[in-house]
Short mmCIF file of C-alpha atoms and ligand atoms in Angstrom, two decimals:
data_model
loop_
_atom_site.label_atom_id
_atom_site.label_comp_id
_atom_site.label_asym_id
_atom_site.label_seq_id
_atom_site.Cartn_x
_atom_site.Cartn_y
_atom_site.Cartn_z
CA MET N 1 -27.83 31.16 13.02
CA GLU N 2 -31.40 29.96 13.67
CA LYS N 3 -32.00 26.59 15.17
CA GLU N 4 -34.57 25.67 12.50
CA CYS N 5 -31.98 25.24 9.86
CA PHE N 6 -30.17 22.56 11.92
CA ASP N 7 -33.23 20.33 12.06
CA GLY N 8 -32.27 18.76 8.72
CA ILE N 9 -28.57 18.60 9.47
CA GLU N 10 -26.80 15.49 10.74
CA VAL N 11 -23.05 14.97 11.51
CA MET N 12 -21.67 11.43 11.27
CA GLN N 13 -18.42 9.63 11.32
CA GLY N 14 -17.85 6.99 8.68
CA ASP N 15 -17.61 6.01 5.01
CA ILE N 16 -19.68 8.00 2.59
CA THR N 17 -19.90 5.13 0.11
CA LYS N 18 -21.97 3.13 2.55
CA LEU N 19 -24.71 5.72 3.07
CA LYS N 20 -28.28 5.10 2.04
CA VAL N 21 -29.19 8.63 0.96
CA ASP N 22 -30.51 9.97 -2.36
CA ALA N 23 -27.18 11.55 -3.31
CA ILE N 24 -23.64 11.54 -2.09
CA VAL N 25 -21.21 14.34 -2.98
CA ASN N 26 -17.84 13.47 -4.37
CA ALA N 27 -14.74 15.69 -3.81
CA ALA N 28 -13.51 15.35 -7.30
CA ASN N 29 -10.84 17.04 -9.46
CA ASN N 30 -11.34 19.13 -12.61
CA SER N 31 -11.04 16.09 -14.96
CA LEU N 32 -13.83 14.13 -13.11
CA LEU N 33 -11.87 11.05 -14.03
CA GLY N 34 -11.26 9.76 -10.52
CA GLY N 35 -8.40 9.97 -8.14
CA GLY N 36 -7.50 9.05 -4.55
CA GLY N 37 -9.25 9.83 -1.23
CA VAL N 38 -13.02 9.92 -1.23
CA ASP N 39 -13.05 10.15 -5.03
CA GLY N 40 -11.28 6.84 -5.41
CA ALA N 41 -13.50 5.19 -2.75
CA ILE N 42 -16.64 6.40 -4.58
CA HIS N 43 -15.44 5.18 -7.95
CA ARG N 44 -14.43 1.81 -6.57
CA ALA N 45 -17.81 1.35 -4.84
CA ALA N 46 -19.89 2.56 -7.78
CA GLY N 47 -18.10 0.48 -10.44
CA PRO N 48 -16.69 1.31 -13.89
CA GLU N 49 -19.96 2.63 -15.30
CA LEU N 50 -19.44 5.75 -13.12
CA LEU N 51 -16.12 6.57 -14.79
CA ALA N 52 -17.76 5.95 -18.25
CA GLU N 53 -20.50 8.53 -17.47
CA CYS N 54 -17.94 10.97 -16.02
CA ARG N 55 -15.88 10.70 -19.21
CA LYS N 56 -18.91 11.97 -21.20
CA ILE N 57 -19.23 15.09 -18.98
CA GLY N 58 -15.80 16.41 -19.97
CA GLY N 59 -14.69 17.95 -16.67
CA CYS N 60 -15.88 20.48 -14.16
CA PRO N 61 -14.51 23.92 -13.18
CA THR N 62 -13.55 24.53 -9.48
CA GLY N 63 -16.54 25.48 -7.39
CA GLN N 64 -19.12 23.96 -9.77
CA ALA N 65 -20.92 20.62 -9.65
CA ARG N 66 -22.08 17.86 -12.05
CA ILE N 67 -24.49 14.95 -11.43
CA THR N 68 -24.28 11.28 -12.41
CA LYS N 69 -26.04 8.12 -11.39
CA GLY N 70 -24.73 6.13 -8.44
CA TYR N 71 -24.63 2.66 -10.14
CA ASN N 72 -23.56 0.13 -7.51
CA LEU N 73 -23.78 2.58 -4.66
CA SER N 74 -26.79 2.68 -2.33
CA ALA N 75 -27.14 6.28 -3.28
CA LYS N 76 -29.11 6.87 -6.49
CA TRP N 77 -26.99 9.89 -7.48
CA VAL N 78 -23.48 11.19 -7.13
CA ILE N 79 -22.97 14.89 -7.21
CA HIS N 80 -19.31 15.63 -8.22
CA THR N 81 -17.97 18.98 -7.09
CA VAL N 82 -14.38 20.28 -7.28
CA GLY N 83 -13.06 22.02 -4.26
CA PRO N 84 -10.24 24.57 -4.30
CA VAL N 85 -6.62 23.60 -3.59
CA TYR N 86 -6.00 25.59 -0.40
CA SER N 87 -3.78 28.64 -1.06
CA GLY N 88 -4.69 30.94 1.89
CA LYS N 89 -6.16 33.55 -0.42
CA PRO N 90 -9.78 34.88 -0.10
CA ASP N 91 -10.87 33.11 -3.23
CA ASP N 92 -10.51 29.76 -1.43
CA ALA N 93 -13.48 30.47 0.80
CA LYS N 94 -15.65 31.71 -2.07
CA LEU N 95 -14.93 28.63 -4.16
CA LEU N 96 -15.47 26.22 -1.28
CA SER N 97 -18.83 27.85 -0.50
CA LEU N 98 -19.74 27.58 -4.18
CA CYS N 99 -19.13 23.86 -4.02
CA TYR N 100 -21.81 23.46 -1.31
CA GLN N 101 -24.20 25.91 -2.87
CA ASN N 102 -23.96 24.49 -6.34
CA SER N 103 -24.23 20.87 -5.08
CA LEU N 104 -27.38 21.76 -3.13
CA GLU N 105 -28.86 23.58 -6.12
CA LEU N 106 -28.21 20.52 -8.35
CA ALA N 107 -29.85 18.38 -5.69
CA VAL N 108 -33.01 20.46 -5.70
CA ASP N 109 -33.10 20.50 -9.49
CA ASN N 110 -33.08 16.65 -9.40
CA LYS N 111 -35.68 16.36 -6.64
CA ILE N 112 -33.14 14.92 -4.22
CA GLY N 113 -34.40 14.94 -0.63
CA SER N 114 -31.36 13.65 1.22
CA ILE N 115 -27.71 14.39 0.48
CA ALA N 116 -24.37 13.65 2.19
CA PHE N 117 -21.16 15.66 1.95
CA PRO N 118 -17.59 14.67 2.79
CA ALA N 119 -15.20 17.38 3.95
CA ILE N 120 -14.54 18.77 0.53
CA SER N 121 -10.87 19.96 -0.04
CA CYS N 122 -9.80 18.84 3.44
CA GLY N 123 -7.65 15.95 2.32
CA VAL N 124 -5.14 16.22 -0.54
CA TYR N 125 -6.27 19.80 -1.29
CA GLY N 126 -5.15 20.84 2.18
CA TYR N 127 -8.00 23.11 3.35
CA PRO N 128 -7.85 23.55 7.20
CA ILE N 129 -10.76 21.59 8.69
CA ASN N 130 -11.89 24.36 11.07
CA LYS N 131 -12.23 26.93 8.28
CA ALA N 132 -13.81 24.43 5.84
CA CYS N 133 -16.26 23.21 8.44
CA LYS N 134 -17.60 26.76 9.07
CA ILE N 135 -18.04 27.35 5.33
CA ALA N 136 -19.74 23.97 4.87
CA VAL N 137 -22.19 24.43 7.73
CA ASP N 138 -22.94 28.15 7.17
CA THR N 139 -23.45 27.73 3.44
CA THR N 140 -25.73 24.79 3.96
CA CYS N 141 -27.74 26.47 6.71
CA ASN N 142 -28.33 29.57 4.63
CA PHE N 143 -29.41 27.39 1.70
CA LEU N 144 -31.84 25.28 3.85
CA LYS N 145 -33.37 28.49 5.23
CA GLN N 146 -34.46 29.38 1.71
CA ASP N 147 -35.09 26.00 0.20
CA ARG N 148 -37.28 23.44 1.89
CA PHE N 149 -37.12 20.66 -0.71
CA ILE N 150 -34.10 19.03 0.82
CA ASN N 151 -35.06 17.45 4.15
CA LYS N 152 -31.72 15.89 5.23
CA VAL N 153 -28.11 16.97 4.83
CA ILE N 154 -25.43 14.66 6.35
CA PHE N 155 -21.89 15.77 6.94
CA ILE N 156 -19.83 12.61 7.09
CA LEU N 157 -16.30 12.75 8.34
CA PHE N 158 -13.79 9.94 8.01
CA SER N 159 -11.77 10.82 11.13
CA SER N 160 -12.93 11.39 14.68
CA GLU N 161 -10.83 14.56 14.77
CA ASN N 162 -12.84 16.03 11.88
CA TYR N 163 -16.08 14.79 13.33
CA ASN N 164 -15.34 16.58 16.54
CA VAL N 165 -14.63 19.85 14.69
CA TYR N 166 -18.11 19.71 13.06
CA GLU N 167 -19.80 18.79 16.35
CA ASP N 168 -18.04 21.50 18.25
CA TYR N 169 -18.82 24.13 15.61
CA ILE N 170 -22.55 23.35 15.50
CA LYS N 171 -22.75 23.28 19.34
CA SER N 172 -21.00 26.60 19.49
CA LEU N 173 -23.64 28.21 17.30
CA PHE N 174 -26.29 27.42 19.91
CA LYS N 175 -24.42 28.96 22.84
CA ASN N 176 -25.05 32.53 21.52
N1 AR6 L 201 -15.94 8.70 3.26
C1 AR6 L 201 -15.90 9.93 3.82
N2 AR6 L 201 -14.85 10.75 3.80
C2 AR6 L 201 -13.72 10.35 3.25
C3 AR6 L 201 -13.63 9.01 2.58
C4 AR6 L 201 -14.82 8.24 2.58
N3 AR6 L 201 -14.85 7.02 2.05
N4 AR6 L 201 -12.40 8.92 2.13
C5 AR6 L 201 -11.69 10.01 2.39
N5 AR6 L 201 -12.51 10.89 3.14
P1 AR6 L 201 -9.87 14.03 -0.31
P2 AR6 L 201 -9.86 16.78 -1.46
C6 AR6 L 201 -12.20 12.24 3.62
O1 AR6 L 201 -8.31 14.08 -0.39
O2 AR6 L 201 -9.05 17.29 -0.39
C7 AR6 L 201 -8.71 13.12 -5.05
O3 AR6 L 201 -7.60 12.49 -5.55
C8 AR6 L 201 -10.75 12.61 3.88
O4 AR6 L 201 -10.37 12.08 5.12
O5 AR6 L 201 -10.57 12.86 -0.81
O6 AR6 L 201 -11.13 17.56 -1.92
C9 AR6 L 201 -9.53 13.91 -6.13
O7 AR6 L 201 -9.46 13.21 -7.32
C10 AR6 L 201 -10.82 14.11 3.83
O8 AR6 L 201 -11.20 14.65 5.09
O9 AR6 L 201 -10.42 15.31 -1.24
C11 AR6 L 201 -8.80 15.20 -6.19
O10 AR6 L 201 -7.70 15.13 -7.02
C12 AR6 L 201 -11.97 14.35 2.85
O11 AR6 L 201 -12.63 13.13 2.65
C13 AR6 L 201 -8.39 15.49 -4.76
O12 AR6 L 201 -8.29 14.20 -4.15
C14 AR6 L 201 -11.52 14.96 1.50
O13 AR6 L 201 -10.26 14.45 1.17
C15 AR6 L 201 -9.42 16.26 -4.05
O14 AR6 L 201 -8.91 16.53 -2.72
#
């Protein structure tokens, strides 16, 4: 992994709803009608207009992404993506990688320069954080190598354990 692709990547611990970035990514479900975890937090912070806009979209397949406005959030946009429920099968990794890829593509299409991701699928959907972290970072790095429009990608982790996993993985890439 080349160092240059990490120039635009930042790892933070905290609450994604508080971030001042162009877009935050929501770990949604196929209905896009809200739920618990980060999805619930984003809908609470954005206000009811977010749910109203999501209703009009009519759902989202796993691995794909949809965009709405951010309403009461500091972020102008919310990109909703649906991660896989972890099953231990090879498709999990493909679908999780697609979540990052499709969210980043949607960001570029909408001229979004800064974007923040939570640990998609790592809560209720049960994806092991070590595996998910590698997919998140590798997919994003490969994307940033090819597309220069996005200048900042933040990975924001709720827990210190998950934050340490991301920090350790990124550090380990530089040792080689
Ligand atoms: N900011 C950043 N990260 C957060 C926040 C927050 N405010 N809140 C939780 N996390 P999860 P999933 C972390 O369960 O596994 C919903 O009900 C959390 O600690 O939110 O993709 C949807 O509607 C965890 O590491 O998403 C779906 O039904 C990570 O975000 C389902 O959950 C993701 O946990 C999606 O499950």
